[in-house]
Coordinates of C-alpha atoms in Angstrom, one line a residue:
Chain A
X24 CA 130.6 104.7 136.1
X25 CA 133.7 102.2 135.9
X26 CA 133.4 99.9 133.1
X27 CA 133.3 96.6 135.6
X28 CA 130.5 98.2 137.3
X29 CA 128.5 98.3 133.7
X30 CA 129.2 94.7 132.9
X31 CA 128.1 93.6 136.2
X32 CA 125.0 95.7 135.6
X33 CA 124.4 94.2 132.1
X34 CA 124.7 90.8 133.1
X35 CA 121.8 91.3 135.9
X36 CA 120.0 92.9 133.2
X37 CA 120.4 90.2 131.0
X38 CA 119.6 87.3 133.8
X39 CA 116.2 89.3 134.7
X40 CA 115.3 89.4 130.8
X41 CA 116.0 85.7 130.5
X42 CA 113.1 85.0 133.1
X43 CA 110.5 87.5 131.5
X44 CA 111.2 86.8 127.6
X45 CA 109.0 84.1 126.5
X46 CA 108.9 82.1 123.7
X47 CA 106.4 83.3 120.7
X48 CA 104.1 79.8 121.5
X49 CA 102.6 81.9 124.6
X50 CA 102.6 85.6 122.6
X51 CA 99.3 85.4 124.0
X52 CA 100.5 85.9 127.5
X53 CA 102.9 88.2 127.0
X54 CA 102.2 91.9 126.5
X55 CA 104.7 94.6 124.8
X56 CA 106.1 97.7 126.9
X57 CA 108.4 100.7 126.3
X58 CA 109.6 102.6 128.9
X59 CA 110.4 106.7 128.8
X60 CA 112.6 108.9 130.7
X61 CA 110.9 112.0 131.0
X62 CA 112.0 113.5 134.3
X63 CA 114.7 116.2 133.2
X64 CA 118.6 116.1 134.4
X65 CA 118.3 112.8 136.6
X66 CA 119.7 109.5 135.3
X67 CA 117.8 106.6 137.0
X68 CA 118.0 102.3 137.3
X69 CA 114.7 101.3 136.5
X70 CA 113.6 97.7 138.7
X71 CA 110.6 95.3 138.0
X72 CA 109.4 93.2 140.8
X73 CA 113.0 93.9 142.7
X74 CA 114.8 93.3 139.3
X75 CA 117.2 95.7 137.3
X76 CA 115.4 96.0 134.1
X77 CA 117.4 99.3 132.3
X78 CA 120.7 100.3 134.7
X79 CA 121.8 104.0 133.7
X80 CA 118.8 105.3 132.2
X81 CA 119.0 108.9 130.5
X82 CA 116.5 111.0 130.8
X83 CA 114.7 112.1 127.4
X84 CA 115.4 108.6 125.6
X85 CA 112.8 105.7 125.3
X86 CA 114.1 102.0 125.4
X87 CA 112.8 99.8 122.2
X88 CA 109.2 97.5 122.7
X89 CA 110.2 94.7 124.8
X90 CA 108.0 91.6 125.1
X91 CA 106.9 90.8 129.0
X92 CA 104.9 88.0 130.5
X93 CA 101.6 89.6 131.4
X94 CA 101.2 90.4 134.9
X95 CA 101.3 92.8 137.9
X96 CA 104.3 94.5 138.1
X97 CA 106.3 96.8 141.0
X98 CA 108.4 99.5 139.1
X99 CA 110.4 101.4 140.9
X100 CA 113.7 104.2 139.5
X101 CA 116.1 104.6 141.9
X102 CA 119.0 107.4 140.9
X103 CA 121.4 105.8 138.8
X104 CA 124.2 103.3 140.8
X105 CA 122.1 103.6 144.2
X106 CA 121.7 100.9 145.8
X107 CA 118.3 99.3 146.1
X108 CA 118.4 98.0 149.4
X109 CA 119.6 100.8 151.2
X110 CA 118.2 103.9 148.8
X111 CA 114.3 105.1 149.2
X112 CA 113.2 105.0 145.1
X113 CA 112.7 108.2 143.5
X114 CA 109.1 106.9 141.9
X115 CA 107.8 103.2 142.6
X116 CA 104.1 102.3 141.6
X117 CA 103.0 98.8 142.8
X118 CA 100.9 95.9 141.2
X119 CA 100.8 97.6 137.9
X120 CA 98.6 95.2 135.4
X121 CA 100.1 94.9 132.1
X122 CA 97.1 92.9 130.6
X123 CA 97.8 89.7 127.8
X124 CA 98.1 91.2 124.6
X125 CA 98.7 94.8 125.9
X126 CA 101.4 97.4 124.5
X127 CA 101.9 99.7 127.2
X128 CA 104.6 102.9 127.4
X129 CA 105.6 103.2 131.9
X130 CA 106.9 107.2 131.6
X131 CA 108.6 108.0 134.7
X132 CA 108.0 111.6 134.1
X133 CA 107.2 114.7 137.1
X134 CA 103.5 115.6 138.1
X135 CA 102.2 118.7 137.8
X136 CA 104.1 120.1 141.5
X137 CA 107.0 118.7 140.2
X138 CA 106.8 115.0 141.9
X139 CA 108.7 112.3 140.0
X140 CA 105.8 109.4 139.4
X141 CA 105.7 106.3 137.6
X142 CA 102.5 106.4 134.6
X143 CA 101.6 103.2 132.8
X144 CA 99.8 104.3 130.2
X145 CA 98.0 101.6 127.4
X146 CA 98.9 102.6 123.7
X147 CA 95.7 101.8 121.2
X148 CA 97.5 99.9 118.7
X149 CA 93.8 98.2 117.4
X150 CA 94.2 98.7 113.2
X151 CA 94.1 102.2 111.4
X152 CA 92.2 102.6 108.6
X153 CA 94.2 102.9 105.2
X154 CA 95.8 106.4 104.6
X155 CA 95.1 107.5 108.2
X156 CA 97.3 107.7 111.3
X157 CA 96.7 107.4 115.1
X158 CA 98.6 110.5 117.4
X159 CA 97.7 109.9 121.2
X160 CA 99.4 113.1 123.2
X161 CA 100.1 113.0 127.0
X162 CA 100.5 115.8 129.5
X163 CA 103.6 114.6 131.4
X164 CA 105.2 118.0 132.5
X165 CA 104.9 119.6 135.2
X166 CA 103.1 122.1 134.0
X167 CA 99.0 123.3 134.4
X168 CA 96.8 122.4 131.8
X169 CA 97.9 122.8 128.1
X170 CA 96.5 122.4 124.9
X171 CA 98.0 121.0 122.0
X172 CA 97.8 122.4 118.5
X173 CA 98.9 121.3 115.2
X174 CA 99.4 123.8 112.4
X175 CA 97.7 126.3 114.7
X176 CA 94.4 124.9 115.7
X177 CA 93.9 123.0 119.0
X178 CA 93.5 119.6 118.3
X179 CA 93.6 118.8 122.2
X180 CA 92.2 121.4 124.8
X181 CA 92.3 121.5 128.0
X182 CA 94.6 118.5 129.3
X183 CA 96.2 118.1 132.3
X184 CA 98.6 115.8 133.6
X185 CA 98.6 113.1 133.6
X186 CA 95.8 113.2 130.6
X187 CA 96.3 112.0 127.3
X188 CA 94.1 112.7 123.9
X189 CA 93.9 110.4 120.5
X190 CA 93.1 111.4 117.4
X191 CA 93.3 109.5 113.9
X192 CA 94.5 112.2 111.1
X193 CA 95.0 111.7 107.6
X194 CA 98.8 110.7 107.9
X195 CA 101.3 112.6 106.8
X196 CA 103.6 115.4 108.7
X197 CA 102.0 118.2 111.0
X198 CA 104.1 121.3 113.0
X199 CA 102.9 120.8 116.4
X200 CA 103.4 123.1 119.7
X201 CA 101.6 123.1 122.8
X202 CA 100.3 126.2 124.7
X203 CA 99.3 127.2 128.5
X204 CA 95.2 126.3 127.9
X205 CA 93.1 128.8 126.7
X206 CA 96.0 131.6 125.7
X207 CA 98.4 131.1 122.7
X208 CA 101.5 131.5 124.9
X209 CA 103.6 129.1 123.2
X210 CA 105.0 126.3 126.4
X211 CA 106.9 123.9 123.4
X212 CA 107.6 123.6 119.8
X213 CA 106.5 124.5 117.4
X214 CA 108.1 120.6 116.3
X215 CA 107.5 118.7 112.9
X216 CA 105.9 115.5 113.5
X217 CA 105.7 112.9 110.9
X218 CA 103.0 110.5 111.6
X219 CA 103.1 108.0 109.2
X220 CA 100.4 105.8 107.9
X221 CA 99.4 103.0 109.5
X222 CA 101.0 104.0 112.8
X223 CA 100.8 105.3 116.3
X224 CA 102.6 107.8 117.2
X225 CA 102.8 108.8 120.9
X226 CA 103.8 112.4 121.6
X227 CA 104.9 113.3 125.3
X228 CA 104.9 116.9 126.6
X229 CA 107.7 116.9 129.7
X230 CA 110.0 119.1 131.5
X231 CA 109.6 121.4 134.0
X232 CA 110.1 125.1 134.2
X233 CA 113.6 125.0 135.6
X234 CA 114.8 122.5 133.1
X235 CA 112.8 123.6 129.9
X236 CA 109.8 121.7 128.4
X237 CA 110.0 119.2 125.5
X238 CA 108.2 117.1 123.5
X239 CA 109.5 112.9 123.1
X240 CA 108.1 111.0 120.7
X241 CA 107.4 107.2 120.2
X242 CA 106.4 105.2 116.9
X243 CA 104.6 102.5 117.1
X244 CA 104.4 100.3 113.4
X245 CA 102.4 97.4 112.3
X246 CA 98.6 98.6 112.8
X247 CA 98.7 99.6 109.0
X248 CA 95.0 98.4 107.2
X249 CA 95.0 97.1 103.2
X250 CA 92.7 99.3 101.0
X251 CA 89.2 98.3 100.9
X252 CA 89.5 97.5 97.4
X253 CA 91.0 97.9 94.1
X254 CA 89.1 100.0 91.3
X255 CA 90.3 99.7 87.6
X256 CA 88.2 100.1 84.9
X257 CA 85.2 101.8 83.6
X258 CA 85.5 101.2 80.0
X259 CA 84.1 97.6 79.3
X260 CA 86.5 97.1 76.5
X261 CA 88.4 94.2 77.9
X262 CA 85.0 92.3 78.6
X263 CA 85.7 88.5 78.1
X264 CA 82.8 87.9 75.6
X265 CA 83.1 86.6 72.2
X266 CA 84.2 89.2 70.0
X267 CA 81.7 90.6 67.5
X268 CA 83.1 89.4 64.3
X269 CA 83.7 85.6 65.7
X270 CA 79.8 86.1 67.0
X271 CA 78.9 86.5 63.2
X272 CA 81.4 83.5 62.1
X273 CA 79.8 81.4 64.4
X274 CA 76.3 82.9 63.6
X275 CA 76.5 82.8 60.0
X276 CA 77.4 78.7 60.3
X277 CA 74.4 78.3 62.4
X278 CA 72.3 80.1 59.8
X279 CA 74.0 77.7 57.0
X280 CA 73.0 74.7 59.2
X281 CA 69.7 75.7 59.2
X282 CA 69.0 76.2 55.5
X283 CA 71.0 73.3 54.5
X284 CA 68.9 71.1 57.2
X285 CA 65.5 72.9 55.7
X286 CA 66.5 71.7 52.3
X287 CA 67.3 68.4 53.4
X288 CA 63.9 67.4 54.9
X289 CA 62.0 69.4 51.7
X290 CA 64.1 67.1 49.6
X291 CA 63.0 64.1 51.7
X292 CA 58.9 65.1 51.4
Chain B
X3 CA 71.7 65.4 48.4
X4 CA 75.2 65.4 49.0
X5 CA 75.4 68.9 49.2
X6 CA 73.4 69.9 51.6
X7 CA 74.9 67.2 54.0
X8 CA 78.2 69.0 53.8
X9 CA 76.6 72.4 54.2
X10 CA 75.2 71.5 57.2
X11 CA 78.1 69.8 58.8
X12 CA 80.3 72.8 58.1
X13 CA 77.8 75.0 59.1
X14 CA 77.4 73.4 62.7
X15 CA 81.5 72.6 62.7
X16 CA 81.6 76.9 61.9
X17 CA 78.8 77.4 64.6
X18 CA 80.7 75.6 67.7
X19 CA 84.0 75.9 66.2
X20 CA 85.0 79.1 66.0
X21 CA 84.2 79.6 69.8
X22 CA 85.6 76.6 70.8
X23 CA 88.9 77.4 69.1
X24 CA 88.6 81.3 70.2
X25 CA 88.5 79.9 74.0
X26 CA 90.8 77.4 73.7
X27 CA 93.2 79.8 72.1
X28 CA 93.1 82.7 74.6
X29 CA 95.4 82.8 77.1
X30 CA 94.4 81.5 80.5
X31 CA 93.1 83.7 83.4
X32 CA 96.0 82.0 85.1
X33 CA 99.5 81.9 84.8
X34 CA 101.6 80.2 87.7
X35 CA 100.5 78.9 90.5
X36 CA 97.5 80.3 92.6
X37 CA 98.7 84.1 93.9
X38 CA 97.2 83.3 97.3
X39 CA 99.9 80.5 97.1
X40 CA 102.6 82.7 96.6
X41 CA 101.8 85.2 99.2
X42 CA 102.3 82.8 101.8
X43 CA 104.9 84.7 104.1
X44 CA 107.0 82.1 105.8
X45 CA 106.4 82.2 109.8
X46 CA 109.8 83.6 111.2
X47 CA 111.5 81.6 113.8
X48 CA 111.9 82.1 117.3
X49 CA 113.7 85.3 118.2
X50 CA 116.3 85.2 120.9
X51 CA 115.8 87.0 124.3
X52 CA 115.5 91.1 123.2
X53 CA 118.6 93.0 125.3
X54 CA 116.7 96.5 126.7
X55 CA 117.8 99.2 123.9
X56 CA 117.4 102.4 124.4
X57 CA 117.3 105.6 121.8
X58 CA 116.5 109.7 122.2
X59 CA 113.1 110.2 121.6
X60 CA 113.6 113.7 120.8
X61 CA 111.3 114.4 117.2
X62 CA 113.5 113.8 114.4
X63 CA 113.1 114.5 111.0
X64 CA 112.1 110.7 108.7
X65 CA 114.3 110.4 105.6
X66 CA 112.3 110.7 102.3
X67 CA 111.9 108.0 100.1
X68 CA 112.8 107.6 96.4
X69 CA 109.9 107.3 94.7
X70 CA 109.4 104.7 92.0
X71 CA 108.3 106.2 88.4
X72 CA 108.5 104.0 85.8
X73 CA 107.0 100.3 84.8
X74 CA 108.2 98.5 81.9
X75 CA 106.8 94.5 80.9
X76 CA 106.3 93.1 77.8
X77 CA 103.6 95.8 76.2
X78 CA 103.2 97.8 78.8
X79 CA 105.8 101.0 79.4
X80 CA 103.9 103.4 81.7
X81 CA 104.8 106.3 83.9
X82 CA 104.3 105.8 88.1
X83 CA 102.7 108.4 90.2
X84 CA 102.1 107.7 94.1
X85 CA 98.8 107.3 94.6
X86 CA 96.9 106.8 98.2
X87 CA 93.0 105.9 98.5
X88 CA 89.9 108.0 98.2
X89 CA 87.8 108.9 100.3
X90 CA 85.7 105.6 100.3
X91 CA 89.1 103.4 101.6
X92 CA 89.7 101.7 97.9
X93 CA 93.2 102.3 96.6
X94 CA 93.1 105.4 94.9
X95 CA 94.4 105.2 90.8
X96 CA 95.4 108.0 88.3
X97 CA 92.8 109.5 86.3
X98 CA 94.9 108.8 83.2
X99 CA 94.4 105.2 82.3
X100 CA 97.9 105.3 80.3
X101 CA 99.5 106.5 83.8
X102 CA 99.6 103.6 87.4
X103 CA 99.6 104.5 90.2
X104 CA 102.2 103.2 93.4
X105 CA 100.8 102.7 96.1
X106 CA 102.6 105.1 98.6
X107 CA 101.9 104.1 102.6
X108 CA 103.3 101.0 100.7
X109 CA 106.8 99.6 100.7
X110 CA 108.7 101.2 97.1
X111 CA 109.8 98.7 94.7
X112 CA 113.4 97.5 96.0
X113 CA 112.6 98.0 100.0
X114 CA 114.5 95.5 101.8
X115 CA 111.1 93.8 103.0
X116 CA 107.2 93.8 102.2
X117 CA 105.1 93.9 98.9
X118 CA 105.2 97.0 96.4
X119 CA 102.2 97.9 94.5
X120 CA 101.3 99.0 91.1
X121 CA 97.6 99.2 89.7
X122 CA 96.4 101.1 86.6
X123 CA 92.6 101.4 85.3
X124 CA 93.0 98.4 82.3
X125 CA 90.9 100.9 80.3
X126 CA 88.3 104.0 80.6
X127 CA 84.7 104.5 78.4
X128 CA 86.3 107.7 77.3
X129 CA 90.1 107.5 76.9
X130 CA 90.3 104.1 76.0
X131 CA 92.4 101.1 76.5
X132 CA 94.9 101.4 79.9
X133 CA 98.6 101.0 80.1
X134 CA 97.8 98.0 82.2
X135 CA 95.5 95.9 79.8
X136 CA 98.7 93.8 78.7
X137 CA 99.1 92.6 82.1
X138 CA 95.7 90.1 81.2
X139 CA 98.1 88.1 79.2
X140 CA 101.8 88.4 81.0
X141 CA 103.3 84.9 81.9
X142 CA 104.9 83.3 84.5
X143 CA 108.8 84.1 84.3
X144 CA 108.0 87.6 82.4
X145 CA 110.6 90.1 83.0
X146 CA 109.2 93.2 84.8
X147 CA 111.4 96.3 85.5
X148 CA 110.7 99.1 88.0
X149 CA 112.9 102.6 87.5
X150 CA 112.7 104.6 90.8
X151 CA 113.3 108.7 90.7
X152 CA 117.1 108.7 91.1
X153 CA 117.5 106.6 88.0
X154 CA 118.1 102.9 89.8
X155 CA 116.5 100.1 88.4
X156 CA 115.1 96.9 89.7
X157 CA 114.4 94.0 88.3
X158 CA 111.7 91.6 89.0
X159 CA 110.4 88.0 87.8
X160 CA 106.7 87.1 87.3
X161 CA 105.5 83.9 89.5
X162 CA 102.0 84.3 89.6
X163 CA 98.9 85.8 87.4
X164 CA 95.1 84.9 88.3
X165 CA 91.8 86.5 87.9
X166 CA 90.1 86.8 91.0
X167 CA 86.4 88.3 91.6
X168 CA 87.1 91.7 93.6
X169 CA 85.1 90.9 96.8
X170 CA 87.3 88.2 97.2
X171 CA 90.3 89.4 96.7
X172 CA 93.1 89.0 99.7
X173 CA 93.8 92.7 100.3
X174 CA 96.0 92.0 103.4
X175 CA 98.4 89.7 101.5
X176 CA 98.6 91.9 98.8
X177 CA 99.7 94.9 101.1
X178 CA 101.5 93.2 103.4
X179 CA 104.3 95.8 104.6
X180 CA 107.1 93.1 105.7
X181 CA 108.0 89.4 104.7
X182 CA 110.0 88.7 101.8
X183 CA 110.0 91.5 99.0
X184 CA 107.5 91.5 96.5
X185 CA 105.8 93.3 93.4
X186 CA 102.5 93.3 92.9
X187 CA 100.6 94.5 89.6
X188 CA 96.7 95.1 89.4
X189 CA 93.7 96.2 87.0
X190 CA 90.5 95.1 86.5
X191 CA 90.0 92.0 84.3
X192 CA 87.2 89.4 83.8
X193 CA 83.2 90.2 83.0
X194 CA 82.7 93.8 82.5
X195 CA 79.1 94.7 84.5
X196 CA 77.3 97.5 82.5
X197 CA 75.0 98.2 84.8
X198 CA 77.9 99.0 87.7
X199 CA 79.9 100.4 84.9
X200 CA 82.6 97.7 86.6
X201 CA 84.3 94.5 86.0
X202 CA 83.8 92.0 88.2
X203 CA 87.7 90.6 88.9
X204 CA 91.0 92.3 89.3
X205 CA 94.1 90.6 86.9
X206 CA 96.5 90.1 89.7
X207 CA 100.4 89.4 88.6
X208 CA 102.8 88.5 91.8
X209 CA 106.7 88.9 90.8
X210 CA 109.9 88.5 92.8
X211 CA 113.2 89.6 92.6
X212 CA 114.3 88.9 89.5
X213 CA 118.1 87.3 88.8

C-alpha cells in the first residue's frame, strides 16, 4: 500500500469517527465496541453503515474500546484496498443493535465450514466481586465442538461455534488449552492467561486447520468491586473509655464530695 | 466548717475534672478535613475524538509488579505483606498484628494513578497492641514513607484522619483504582464491642504525595 493511499484512508477514517464520537454529556447513548480479526491470512477494511471504520486490518490483532452512538449498525470487511462499491464484502451482517450502555467485541472470525461471518457478541462487564475475575471464552474457529480447560480440567464443555461460556475464578493466572470435545487431543495451547482482578478477560479460540488455531485475548478493566469491609482489631485495648486509674481519680473525688457534704449537713443539725 | 466546704469543692472539681481534662486533652478523632472530602476525584474533561488503534491480541505475558514492604510514620515502623480478602469479601489482614497488610488487586504505593492501601489489626486479645495503633493519633501534614521490594522509596504527606463507624465507611473511594494517587492507612479505632469482639469505627488516614 503507497503511503498517499494510507493518508487518504486515515483521513476518511477520521471524518467517520468525528460523526459517531460523542461527547461524554450523552455517555448514556453511546455504547463501547472493540472489534477482532480472527479470520487467518486475510487483511480486511472494516465499514459501518457504508463508512471506513479500520482500513488495513490484520488478522489476529483487536482495535482499542471505541465509544459509538448506540444504534443499528451494517458491518461489512471487504479485503483490504477493494473497493466498496464495485467488490461483494467478504462478511457483512446488517442492523446489528449495539444497545445504550453496551460494550460489545464484532469478531469477524470463520464458521465452523470455514465461512467468514461477522459476530457481535455483548461482553458482561456488570461489577466483579473483590479478588475474583470474569473469563468469557468463544468458539470462533472453524472447528467442531471443543472444550476448554484450564490447568487440566474442563472448565467449558461442549461449545461450538459460535458459543461462548463465562465463568468468575478467583483471579490470578491459569494455563489454558482447548481440546476436540470429549477427547484430550490438544486443538490449542496450552497458553498462560493472567486474568487479573477485577476484570474481564475475553479469550477467543480461531483459526482453521489450514492456517493453525490460536487463542486472542481481550482485557477488559474497570469492573473491579471495593472489599466488603475492613476488619482490624480483636483486642479491645484501644477502647476509647476512661482509663482505669483516671476512673478512680475521678471516683475517689466523688467519694470526698460525698463525705465532706455528709459532714456538712450533720454539722448544720 | 470551712473545711469541709473545700473538701467538697475539690472533691466535685476532682470528680468532673479529671475527665474533662482527659477528653479535652486527647487527640481528636479527626485530623484534617473530612476523608470523604479528600477523596473527591476530580471529573476528567472531555476527551477528544478516539483514533481506531489497533494491537495483537495474541496472550502475552503481564509484567510483575514491585511489591511494597515497608511502612514507616511517626511510631509506627512495620513490615508489608500483600494481602487480598477472605472468603467473606472483607479485606483480608495479617495474622500478625505487628505486620499490615497491602492491599494487592490494589494500585502499589507510587503507581502513576489510583489509591494504595495499607491496614493492620490496631491490636489482638492475645498478642497485643498492633503496629498500626499509632495511626489513632497521626496529624495532618505527618510524614509517611513507603519502601517497595527493590529498595525505592516514596514519600507521602498526611491530609486527612477521621474515625468513621465501619458500616459507613466509603469502600469505593477508598479503593478507587485511578484518579490522582493516593495512600490510604486503616485499623480499627473508636468503641471496642465485647460482645462482637469488634470495634465499632475504622481510624482512616488519607496522604498524598509528599514534597
Amino acid at each position: 500500500m503507497s503511503r498517499t493511499r494510507s493518508t487518504t484512508l486515515a483521513a476518511v477514517a477520521a471524518g467517520g469517527l468525528v460523526l459517531l464520537a460523542a461527547p461524554p454529556a450523552q455517555a448514556a447513548d453511546t455504547a463501547t465496541v472493540s472489534v477482532l480479526h480472527a479470520v487467518p491470512g486475510v487483511p480486511v477494511d472494516v465499514y459501518a453503515n457504508g463508512e471506513e471504520l479500520i482500513p488495513d486490518f490484520q488478522p489476529g490483532t483487536l482495535t482499542d474500546e471505541m465509544s459509538l452512538p448506540a444504534g443499528d449498525y451494517d458491518l461489512a470487511i471487504y479485503p483490504a484496498g477493494s473497493d466498496p462499491a464495485s467488490t461483494t464484502p467478504a462478511a457483512k451482517a446488517d442492523d446489528v443493535t449495539v444497545p445504550a450502555g453496551a460494550n460489545a467485541t464484532v469478531v469477524a472470525h470463520l464458521t465452523e465450514t470455514g465461512t467468514p461471518v461477522l459476530t457481535p457478541f455483548v461482553n458482561d462487564v456488570s461489577a466483579v466481586p473483590a479478588g475474583q475475575a470474569r473469563v468469557t471464552v468463544r468458539h470462533t474457529a472453524a472447528a467442531p465442538a471443543v472444550d476448554v480447560r484450564a490447568g487440566g480440567t474442563v472448565v467449558a464443555p461442549g461449545l461450538t461455534n459460535p458459543e461462548e461460556a463465562t465463568l468468575t475464578v478467583p483471579a490470578g493466572t491459569i494455563s489454558a488449552d482447548v481440546v476436540l470435545a470429549g477427547t484430550s487431543t490438544v486443538a490449542i495451547g496450552p497458553a498462560d492467561l493472567t486474568l487479573g482482578e477485577g476484570t474481564v478477560t475475553a479469550v477467543y479460540a480461531w483459526g482453521s486447520a489450514d492456517a493453525d488455531y490460536q487463542l486472542a485475548v481481550q482485557t477488559l478493566s474497570g469492573m473491579d468491586s471495593a472489599p466488603s469491609a475492613v476488619p482490624g482489631g480483636s483486642g479491645g485495648l484501644t477502647g476509647d473509655g476512661l482509663p482505669l486509674p483516671l476512673v478512680a481519680l475521678s471516683g475517689a473525688g466523688l467519694v470526698a464530695a460525698a463525705l465532706a457534704g455528709r459532714r456538712l449537713l450533720g454539722t448544720r443539725a | 466548717m470551712r473545711a469541709p466546704v473545700a473538701v467538697l469543692v475539690a472533691g466535685l472539681a476532682l470528680a468532673v475534672g479529671v475527665p474533662t481534662a482527659w477528653a479535652a486533652t486527647r487527640p481528636g478523632p479527626a485530623a484534617g478535613p473530612p476523608v470523604a472530602s479528600v477523596l473527591d476525584t476530580p471529573s476528567e474533561g472531555p476527551s477528544p475524538a478516539p483514533a481506531v488503534t489497533a494491537h495483537p491480541a495474541a496472550p502475552s505475558a503481564v509484567a510483575p509488579r514491585v511489591a511494597p514492604v515497608r511502612l514507616q510514620l511517626a511510631g509506627v515502623d512495620a513490615p508489608l505483606d500483600p494481602v487480598g480478602v477472605d472468603p467473606a469479601g472483607a479485606m483480608a489482614l495479617p495474622e500478625d498484628v505487628d505486620r499490615v497488610g497491602w492491599y494487592r488487586f490494589g494500585p502499589a504505593p507510587g503507581a502513576d494513578e489510583g489509591t494504595a492501601v495499607l491496614a493492620g489489626h490496631v491490636d489482638d486479645a492475645e498478642q497485643g497492641l498492633g503496629a498500626l495503633a499509632p495511626l489513632r493519633e497521626v496529624e495532618a501534614g505527618a510524614e509517611v514513607r513507603v519502601t517497595d521490594a527493590a529498595g525505592a522509596v516514596t514519600r507521602w504527606q498526611v491530609v486527612s484522619r477521621e474515625l468513621i463507624e465501619k458500616r459507613a465507611l466509603p469502600l469505593a473511594a477508598l479503593f478507587q483504582r485511578t484518579g490522582p494517587p493516593r495512600l490510604v492507612l486503616l485499623t480499627c479505632g473508636g468503641e471496642f464491642l465485647p460482645e462482637l469482639r469488634s470495634y465499632a469505627d475504622n481510624v482512616v488516614v488519607v496522604a498524598e504525595p509528599g514534597p
